[in-house]
PDB file of C-alpha atoms in Angstrom:
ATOM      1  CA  UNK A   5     -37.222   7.960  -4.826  1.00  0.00           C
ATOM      2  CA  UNK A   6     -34.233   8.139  -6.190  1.00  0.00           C
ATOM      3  CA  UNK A   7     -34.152  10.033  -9.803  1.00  0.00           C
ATOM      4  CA  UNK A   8     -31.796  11.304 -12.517  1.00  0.00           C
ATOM      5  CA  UNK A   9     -31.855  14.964 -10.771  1.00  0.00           C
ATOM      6  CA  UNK A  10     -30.628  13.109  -7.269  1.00  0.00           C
ATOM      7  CA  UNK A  11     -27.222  12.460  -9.593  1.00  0.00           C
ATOM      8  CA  UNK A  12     -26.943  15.863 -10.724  1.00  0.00           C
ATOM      9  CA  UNK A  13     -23.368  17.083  -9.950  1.00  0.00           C
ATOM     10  CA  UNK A  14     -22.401  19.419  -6.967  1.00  0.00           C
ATOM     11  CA  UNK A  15     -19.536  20.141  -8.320  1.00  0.00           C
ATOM     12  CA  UNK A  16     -16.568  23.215  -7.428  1.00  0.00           C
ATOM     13  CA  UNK A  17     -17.104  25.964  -9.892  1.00  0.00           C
ATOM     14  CA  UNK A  18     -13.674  25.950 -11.605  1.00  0.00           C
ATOM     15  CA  UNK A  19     -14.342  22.231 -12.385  1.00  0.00           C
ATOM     16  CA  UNK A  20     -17.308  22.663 -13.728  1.00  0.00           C
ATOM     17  CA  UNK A  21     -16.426  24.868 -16.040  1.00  0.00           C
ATOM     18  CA  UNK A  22     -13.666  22.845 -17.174  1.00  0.00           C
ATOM     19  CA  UNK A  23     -16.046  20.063 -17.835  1.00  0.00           C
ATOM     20  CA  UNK A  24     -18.873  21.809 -18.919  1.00  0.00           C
ATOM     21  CA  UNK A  25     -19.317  20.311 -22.058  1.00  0.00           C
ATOM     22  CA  UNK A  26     -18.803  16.676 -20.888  1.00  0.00           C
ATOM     23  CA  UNK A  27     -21.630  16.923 -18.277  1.00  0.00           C
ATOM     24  CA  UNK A  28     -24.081  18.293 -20.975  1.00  0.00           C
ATOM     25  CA  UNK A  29     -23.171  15.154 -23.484  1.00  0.00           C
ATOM     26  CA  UNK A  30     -25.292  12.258 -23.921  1.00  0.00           C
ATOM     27  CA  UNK A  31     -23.078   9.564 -22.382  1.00  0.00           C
ATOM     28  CA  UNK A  32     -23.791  11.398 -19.184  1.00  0.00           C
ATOM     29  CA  UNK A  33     -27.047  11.598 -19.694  1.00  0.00           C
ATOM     30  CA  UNK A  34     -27.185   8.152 -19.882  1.00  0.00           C
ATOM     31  CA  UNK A  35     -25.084   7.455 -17.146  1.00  0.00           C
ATOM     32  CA  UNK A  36     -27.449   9.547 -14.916  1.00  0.00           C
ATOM     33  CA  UNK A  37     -30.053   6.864 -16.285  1.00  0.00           C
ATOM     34  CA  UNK A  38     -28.523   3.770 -15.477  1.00  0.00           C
ATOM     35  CA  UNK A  39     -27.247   4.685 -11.872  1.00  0.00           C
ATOM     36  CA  UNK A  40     -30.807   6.232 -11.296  1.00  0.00           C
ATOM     37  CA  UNK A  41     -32.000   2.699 -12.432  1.00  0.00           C
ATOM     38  CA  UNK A  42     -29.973   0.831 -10.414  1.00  0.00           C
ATOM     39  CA  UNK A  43     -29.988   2.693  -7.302  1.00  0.00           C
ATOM     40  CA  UNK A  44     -34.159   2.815  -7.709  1.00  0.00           C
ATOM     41  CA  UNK A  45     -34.181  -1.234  -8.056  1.00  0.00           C
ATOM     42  CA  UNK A  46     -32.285  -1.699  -4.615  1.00  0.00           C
ATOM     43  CA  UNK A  47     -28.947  -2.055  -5.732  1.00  0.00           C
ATOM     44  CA  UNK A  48     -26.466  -1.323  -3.325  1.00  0.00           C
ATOM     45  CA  UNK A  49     -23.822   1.200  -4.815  1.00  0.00           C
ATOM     46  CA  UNK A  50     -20.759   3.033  -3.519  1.00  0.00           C
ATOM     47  CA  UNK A  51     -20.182   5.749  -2.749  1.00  0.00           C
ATOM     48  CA  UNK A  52     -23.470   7.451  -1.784  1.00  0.00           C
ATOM     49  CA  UNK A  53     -24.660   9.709  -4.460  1.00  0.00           C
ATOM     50  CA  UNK A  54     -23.951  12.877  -2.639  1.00  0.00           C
ATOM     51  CA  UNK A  55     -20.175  11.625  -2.341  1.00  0.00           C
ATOM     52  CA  UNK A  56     -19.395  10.474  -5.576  1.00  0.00           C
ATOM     53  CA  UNK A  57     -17.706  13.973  -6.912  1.00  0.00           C
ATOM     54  CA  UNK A  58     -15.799  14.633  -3.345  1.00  0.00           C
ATOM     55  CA  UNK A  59     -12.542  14.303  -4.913  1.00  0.00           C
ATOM     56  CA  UNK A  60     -13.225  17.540  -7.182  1.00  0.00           C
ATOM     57  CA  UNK A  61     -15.082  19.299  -4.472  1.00  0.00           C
ATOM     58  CA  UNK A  62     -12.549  19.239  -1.752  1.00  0.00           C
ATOM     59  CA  UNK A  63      -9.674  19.733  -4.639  1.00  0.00           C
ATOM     60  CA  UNK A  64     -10.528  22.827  -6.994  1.00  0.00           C
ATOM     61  CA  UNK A  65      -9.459  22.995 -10.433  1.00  0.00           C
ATOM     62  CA  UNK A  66      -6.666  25.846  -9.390  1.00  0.00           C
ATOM     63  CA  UNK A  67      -5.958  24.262  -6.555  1.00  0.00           C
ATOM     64  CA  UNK A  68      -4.265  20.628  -8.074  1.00  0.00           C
ATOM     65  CA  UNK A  69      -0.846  20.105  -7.634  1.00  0.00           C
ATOM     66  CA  UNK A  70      -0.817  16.531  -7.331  1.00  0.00           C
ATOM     67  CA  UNK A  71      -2.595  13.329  -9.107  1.00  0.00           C
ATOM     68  CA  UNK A  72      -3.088  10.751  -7.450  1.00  0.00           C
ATOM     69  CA  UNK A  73      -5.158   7.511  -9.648  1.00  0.00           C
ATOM     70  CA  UNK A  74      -7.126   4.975  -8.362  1.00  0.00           C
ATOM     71  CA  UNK A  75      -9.330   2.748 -10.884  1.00  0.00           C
ATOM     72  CA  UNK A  76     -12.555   2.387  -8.902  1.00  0.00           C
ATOM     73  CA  UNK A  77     -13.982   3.264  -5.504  1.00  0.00           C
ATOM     74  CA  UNK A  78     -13.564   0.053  -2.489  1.00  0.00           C
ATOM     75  CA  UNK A  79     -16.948  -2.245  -3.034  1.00  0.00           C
ATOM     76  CA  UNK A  80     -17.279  -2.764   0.854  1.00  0.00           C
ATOM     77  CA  UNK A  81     -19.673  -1.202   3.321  1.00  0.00           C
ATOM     78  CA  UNK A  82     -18.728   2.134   4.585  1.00  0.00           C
ATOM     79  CA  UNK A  83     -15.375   2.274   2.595  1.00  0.00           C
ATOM     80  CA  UNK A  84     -15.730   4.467  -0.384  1.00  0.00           C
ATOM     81  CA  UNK A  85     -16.089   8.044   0.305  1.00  0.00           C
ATOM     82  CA  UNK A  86     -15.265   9.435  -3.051  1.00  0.00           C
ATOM     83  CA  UNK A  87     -11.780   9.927  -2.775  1.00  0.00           C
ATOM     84  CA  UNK A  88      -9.542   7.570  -4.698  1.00  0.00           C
ATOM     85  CA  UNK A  89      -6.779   4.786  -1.463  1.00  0.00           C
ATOM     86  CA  UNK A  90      -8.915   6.844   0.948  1.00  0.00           C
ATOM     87  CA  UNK A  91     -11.729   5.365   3.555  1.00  0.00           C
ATOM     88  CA  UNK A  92     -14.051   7.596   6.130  1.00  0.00           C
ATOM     89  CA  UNK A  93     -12.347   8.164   9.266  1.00  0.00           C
ATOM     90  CA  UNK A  94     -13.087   5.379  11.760  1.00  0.00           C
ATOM     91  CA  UNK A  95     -12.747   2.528   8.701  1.00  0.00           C
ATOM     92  CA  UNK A  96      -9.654  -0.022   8.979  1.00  0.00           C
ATOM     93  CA  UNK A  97      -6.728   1.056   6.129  1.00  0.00           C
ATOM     94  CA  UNK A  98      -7.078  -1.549   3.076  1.00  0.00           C
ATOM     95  CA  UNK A  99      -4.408  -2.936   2.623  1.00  0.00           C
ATOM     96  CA  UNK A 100      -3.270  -0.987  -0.903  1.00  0.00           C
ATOM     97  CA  UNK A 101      -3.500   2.014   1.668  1.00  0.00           C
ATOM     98  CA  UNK A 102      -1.228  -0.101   4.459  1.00  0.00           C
ATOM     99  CA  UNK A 103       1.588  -0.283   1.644  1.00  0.00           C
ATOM    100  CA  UNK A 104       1.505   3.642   0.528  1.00  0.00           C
ATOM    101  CA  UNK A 105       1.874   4.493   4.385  1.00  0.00           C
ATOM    102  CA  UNK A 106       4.480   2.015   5.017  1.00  0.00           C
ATOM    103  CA  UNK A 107       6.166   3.676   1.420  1.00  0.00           C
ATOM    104  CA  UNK A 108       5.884   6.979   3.708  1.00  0.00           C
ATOM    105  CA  UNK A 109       7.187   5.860   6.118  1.00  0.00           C
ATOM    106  CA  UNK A 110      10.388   4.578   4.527  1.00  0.00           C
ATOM    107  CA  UNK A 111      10.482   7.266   2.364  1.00  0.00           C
ATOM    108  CA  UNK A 112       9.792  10.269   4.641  1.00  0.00           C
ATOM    109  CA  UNK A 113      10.473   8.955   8.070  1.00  0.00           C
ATOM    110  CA  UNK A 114       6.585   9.727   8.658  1.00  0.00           C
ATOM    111  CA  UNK A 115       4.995   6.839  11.277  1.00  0.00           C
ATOM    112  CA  UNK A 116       1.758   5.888   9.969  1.00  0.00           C
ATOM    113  CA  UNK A 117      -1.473   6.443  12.007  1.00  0.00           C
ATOM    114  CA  UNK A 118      -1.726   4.331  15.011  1.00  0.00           C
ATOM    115  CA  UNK A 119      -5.389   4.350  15.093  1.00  0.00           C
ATOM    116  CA  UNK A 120      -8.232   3.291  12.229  1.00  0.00           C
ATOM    117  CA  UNK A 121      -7.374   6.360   9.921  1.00  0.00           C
ATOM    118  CA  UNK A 122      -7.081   6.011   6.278  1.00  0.00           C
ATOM    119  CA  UNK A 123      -9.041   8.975   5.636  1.00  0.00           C
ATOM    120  CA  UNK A 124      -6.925  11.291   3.144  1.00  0.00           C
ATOM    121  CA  UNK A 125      -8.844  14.858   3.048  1.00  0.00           C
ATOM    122  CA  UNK A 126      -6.115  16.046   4.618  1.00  0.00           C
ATOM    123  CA  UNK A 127      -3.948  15.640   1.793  1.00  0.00           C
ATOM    124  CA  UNK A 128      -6.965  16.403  -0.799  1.00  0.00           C
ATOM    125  CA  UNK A 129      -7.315  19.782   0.734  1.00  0.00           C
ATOM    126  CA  UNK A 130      -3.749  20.566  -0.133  1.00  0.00           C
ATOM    127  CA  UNK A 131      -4.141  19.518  -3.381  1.00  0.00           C
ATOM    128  CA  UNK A 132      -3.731  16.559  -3.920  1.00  0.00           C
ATOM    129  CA  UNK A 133      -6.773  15.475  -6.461  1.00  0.00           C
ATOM    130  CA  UNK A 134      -7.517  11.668  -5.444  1.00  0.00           C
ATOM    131  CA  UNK A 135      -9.216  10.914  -8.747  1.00  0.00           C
ATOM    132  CA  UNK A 136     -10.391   7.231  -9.155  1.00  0.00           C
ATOM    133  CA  UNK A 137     -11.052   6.510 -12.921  1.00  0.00           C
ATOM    134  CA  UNK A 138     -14.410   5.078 -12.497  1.00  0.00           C
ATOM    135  CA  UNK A 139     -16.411   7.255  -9.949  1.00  0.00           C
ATOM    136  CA  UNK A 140     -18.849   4.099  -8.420  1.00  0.00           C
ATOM    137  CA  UNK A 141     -19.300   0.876  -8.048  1.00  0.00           C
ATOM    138  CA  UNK A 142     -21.634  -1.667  -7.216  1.00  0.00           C
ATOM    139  CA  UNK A 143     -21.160  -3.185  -3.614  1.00  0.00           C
ATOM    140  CA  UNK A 144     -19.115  -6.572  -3.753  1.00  0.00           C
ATOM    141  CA  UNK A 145     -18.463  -5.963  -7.360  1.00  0.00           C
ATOM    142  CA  UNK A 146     -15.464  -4.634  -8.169  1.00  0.00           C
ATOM    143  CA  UNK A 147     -15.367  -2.364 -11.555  1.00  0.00           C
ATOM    144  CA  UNK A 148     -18.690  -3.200 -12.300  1.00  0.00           C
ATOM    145  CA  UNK A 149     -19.021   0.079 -13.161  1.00  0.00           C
ATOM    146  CA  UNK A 150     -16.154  -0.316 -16.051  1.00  0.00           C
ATOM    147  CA  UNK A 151     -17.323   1.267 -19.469  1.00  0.00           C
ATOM    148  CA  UNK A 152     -20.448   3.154 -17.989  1.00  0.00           C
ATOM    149  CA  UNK A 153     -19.323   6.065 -19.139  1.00  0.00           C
ATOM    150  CA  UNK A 154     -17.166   7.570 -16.014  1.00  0.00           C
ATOM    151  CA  UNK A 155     -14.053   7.091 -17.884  1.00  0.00           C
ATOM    152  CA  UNK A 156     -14.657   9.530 -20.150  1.00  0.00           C
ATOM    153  CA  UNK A 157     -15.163  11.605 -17.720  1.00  0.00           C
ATOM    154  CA  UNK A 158     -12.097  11.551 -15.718  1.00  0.00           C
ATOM    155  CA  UNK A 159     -10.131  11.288 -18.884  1.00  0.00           C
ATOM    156  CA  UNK A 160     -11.212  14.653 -19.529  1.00  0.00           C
ATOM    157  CA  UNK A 161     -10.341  15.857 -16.469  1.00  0.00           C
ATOM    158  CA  UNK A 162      -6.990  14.543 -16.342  1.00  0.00           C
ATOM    159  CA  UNK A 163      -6.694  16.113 -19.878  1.00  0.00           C
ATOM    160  CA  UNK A 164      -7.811  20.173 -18.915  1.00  0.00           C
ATOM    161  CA  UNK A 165      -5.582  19.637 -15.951  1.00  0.00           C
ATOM    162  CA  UNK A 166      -2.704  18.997 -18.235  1.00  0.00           C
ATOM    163  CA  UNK A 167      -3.846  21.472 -20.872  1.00  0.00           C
ATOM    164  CA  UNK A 168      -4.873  24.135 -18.748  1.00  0.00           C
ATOM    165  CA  UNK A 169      -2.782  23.799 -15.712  1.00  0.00           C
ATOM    166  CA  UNK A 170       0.876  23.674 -14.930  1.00  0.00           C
ATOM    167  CA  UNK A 171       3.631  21.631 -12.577  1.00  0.00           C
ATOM    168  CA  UNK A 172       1.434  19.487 -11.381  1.00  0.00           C
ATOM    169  CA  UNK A 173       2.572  15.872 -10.261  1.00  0.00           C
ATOM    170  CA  UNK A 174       0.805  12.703 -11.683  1.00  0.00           C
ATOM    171  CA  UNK A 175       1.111   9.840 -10.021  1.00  0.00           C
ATOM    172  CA  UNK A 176       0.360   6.571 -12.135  1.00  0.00           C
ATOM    173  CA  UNK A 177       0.382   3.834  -9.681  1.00  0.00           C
ATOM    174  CA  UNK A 178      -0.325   0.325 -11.784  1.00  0.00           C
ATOM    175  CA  UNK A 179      -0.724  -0.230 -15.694  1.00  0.00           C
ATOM    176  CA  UNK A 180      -4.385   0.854 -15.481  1.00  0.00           C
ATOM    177  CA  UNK A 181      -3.561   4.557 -14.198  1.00  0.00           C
ATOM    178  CA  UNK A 182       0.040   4.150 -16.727  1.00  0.00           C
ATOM    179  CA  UNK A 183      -2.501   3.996 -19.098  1.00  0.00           C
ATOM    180  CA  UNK A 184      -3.577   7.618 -18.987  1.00  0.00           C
ATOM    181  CA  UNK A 185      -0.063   9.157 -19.552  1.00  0.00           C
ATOM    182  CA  UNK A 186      -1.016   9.919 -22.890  1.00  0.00           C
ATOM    183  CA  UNK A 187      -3.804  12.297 -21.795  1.00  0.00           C
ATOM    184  CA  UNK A 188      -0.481  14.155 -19.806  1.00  0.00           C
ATOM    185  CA  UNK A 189       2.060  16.572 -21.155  1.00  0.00           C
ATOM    186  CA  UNK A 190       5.096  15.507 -19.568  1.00  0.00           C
ATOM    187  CA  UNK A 191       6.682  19.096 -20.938  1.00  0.00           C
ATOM    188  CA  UNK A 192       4.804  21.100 -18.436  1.00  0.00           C
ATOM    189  CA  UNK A 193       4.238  18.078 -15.439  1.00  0.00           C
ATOM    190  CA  UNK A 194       5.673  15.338 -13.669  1.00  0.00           C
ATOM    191  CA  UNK A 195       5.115  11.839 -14.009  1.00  0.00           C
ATOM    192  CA  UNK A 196       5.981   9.157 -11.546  1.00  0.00           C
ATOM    193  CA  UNK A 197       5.218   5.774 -12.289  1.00  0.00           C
ATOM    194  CA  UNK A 198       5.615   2.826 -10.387  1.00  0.00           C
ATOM    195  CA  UNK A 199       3.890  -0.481  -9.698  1.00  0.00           C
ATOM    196  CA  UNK A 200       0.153  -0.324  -7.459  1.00  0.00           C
ATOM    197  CA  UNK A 201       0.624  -0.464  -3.853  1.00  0.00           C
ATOM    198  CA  UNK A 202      -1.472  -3.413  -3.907  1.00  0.00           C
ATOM    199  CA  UNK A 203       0.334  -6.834  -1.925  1.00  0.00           C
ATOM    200  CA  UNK A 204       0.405  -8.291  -5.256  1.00  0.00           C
ATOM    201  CA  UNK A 205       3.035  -5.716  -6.804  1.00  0.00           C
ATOM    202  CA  UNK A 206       4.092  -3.346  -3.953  1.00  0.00           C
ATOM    203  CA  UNK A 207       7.171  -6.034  -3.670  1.00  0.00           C
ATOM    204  CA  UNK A 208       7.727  -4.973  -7.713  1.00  0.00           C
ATOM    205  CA  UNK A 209       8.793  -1.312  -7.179  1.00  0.00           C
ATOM    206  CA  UNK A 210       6.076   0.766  -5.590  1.00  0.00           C
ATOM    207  CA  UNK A 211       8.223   0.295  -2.039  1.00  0.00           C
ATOM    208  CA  UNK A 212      11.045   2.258  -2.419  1.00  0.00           C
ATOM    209  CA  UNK A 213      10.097   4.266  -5.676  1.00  0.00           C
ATOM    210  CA  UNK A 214      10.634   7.347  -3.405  1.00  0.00           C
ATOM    211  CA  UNK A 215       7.322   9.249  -4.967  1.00  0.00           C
ATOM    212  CA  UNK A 216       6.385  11.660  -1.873  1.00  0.00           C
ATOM    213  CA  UNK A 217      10.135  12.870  -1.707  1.00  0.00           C
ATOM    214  CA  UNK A 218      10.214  13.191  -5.567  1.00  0.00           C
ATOM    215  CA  UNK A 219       6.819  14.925  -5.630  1.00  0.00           C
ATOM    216  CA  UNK A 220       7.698  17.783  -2.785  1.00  0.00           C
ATOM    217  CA  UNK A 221      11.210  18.493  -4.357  1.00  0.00           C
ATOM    218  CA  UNK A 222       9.278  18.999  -7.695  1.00  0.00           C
ATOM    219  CA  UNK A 223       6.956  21.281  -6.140  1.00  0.00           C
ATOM    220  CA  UNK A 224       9.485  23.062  -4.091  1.00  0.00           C
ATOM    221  CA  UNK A 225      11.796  23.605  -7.138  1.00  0.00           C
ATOM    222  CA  UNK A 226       8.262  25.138  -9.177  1.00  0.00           C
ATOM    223  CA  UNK A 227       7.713  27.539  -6.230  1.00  0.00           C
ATOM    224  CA  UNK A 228       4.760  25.549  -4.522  1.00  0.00           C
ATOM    225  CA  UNK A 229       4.234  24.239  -1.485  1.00  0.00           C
ATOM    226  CA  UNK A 230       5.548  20.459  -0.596  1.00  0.00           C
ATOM    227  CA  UNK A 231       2.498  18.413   0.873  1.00  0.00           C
ATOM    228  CA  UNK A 232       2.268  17.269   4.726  1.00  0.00           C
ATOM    229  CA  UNK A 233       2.084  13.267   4.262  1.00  0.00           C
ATOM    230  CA  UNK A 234       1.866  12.755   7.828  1.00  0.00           C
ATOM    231  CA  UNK A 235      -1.763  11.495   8.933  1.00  0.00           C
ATOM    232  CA  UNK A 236      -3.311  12.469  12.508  1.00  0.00           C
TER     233      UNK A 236
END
């Protein structure tokens, strides 16, 4: 049976004290109640409950020093595991993911993984927060889960990183993820925008817009250590 509790966030410490209060308001509360609902009626939705906060667990609060925005988790079986361009080890790269290798690869001189790897924990236990904006989904449905409530949620979370943090690198990939630069101090952080690496718009300035150069000479010149973009 799946209940409210069975959503209750497992969450890293430092993150949940930085969103203490929004867990205790009532549009999470509610939230909690409609995905309990759902998920209790047989609808299918991604990822599994016990994934859908892995991009805070395997990136602590003091441990961000990279952003990197997705708007909702992949609707397909077996592809959403919580982290925002990333699939489970074993799963074929979509092809948003294809286009940010082949941007490494230009960029870097990094090949990308011969095999069926798209899985990014690599890069989210260096730091690198892979926050999608909306934390589920319902399967075959993309952004069904628009305006349930998760966006107020990751807003705030993008906002105590920039309030509480510094030098950390936000990647805004698209207009949707543009549209959080006003949550971001751009006097204490970095932001990078460019077009998503989707095939629709990677053509429009996301290939070639350099951002995995640009993000480890901003974190070398702040005294931090540059991320390893290669993938194994």
């Amino acid at each position: 049976m799946i209940t409210e509790t069975t959503l209750n966030p497992q969450i890293e410490e430092g993150w949940k004290k930085a969103l203490m209060e929004e867990f205790g308001a009532e549009y999470m509360k509610e939230l909690k109640k409609k995905l309990a609902e759902e998920l209790e009626s047989g609808v299918i939705v991604y990822p599994p409950p016990k994934q859908i906060f892995n991009a805070f667990n395997l990136t602590p609060f003091d441990k961000v020093k990279v952003v990197i925005l997705g708007q909702d988790p992949y609707h397909g079986k077996g592809q959403a595991h919580g982290l925002s361009f990333s699939v489970p080890d074993g799963v074929n790269p979509p092809p948003s993911l294809v286009n940010i290798f082949k941007e490494i690869e230009s960029d870097l001189a990094v090949k990308p993984p011969k095999t069926k790897n798209g899985n990014l924990e690599s890069w989210a236990k260096q730091g690198v927060l892979l926050l999608n904006a909306i934390l589920t989904v319902r399967a075959s449905s993309p952004a069904s889960h628009r305006d349930l409530g998760w966006e107020k949620l990751t807003n705030a979370a993008i906002k105590a990183l920039s309030d509480k943090r510094e030098n950390i690198v936000f990647l805004l990939w698209g207009k949707f993820a543009q549209e959080k630069e006003s949550l971001i101090d751009a006097r204490k952080h970095l932001v990078l925008k460019a077009p998503h690496p989707s095939p629709y718009s990677a053509n429009s300035g996301f290939f070639g817009s350099k951002h995995f150069s640009k993000t480890n000479d901003y974190l070398f010149k702040t005294g931090q250590m540059p991320i390893e973009w290669t993938m194994f």
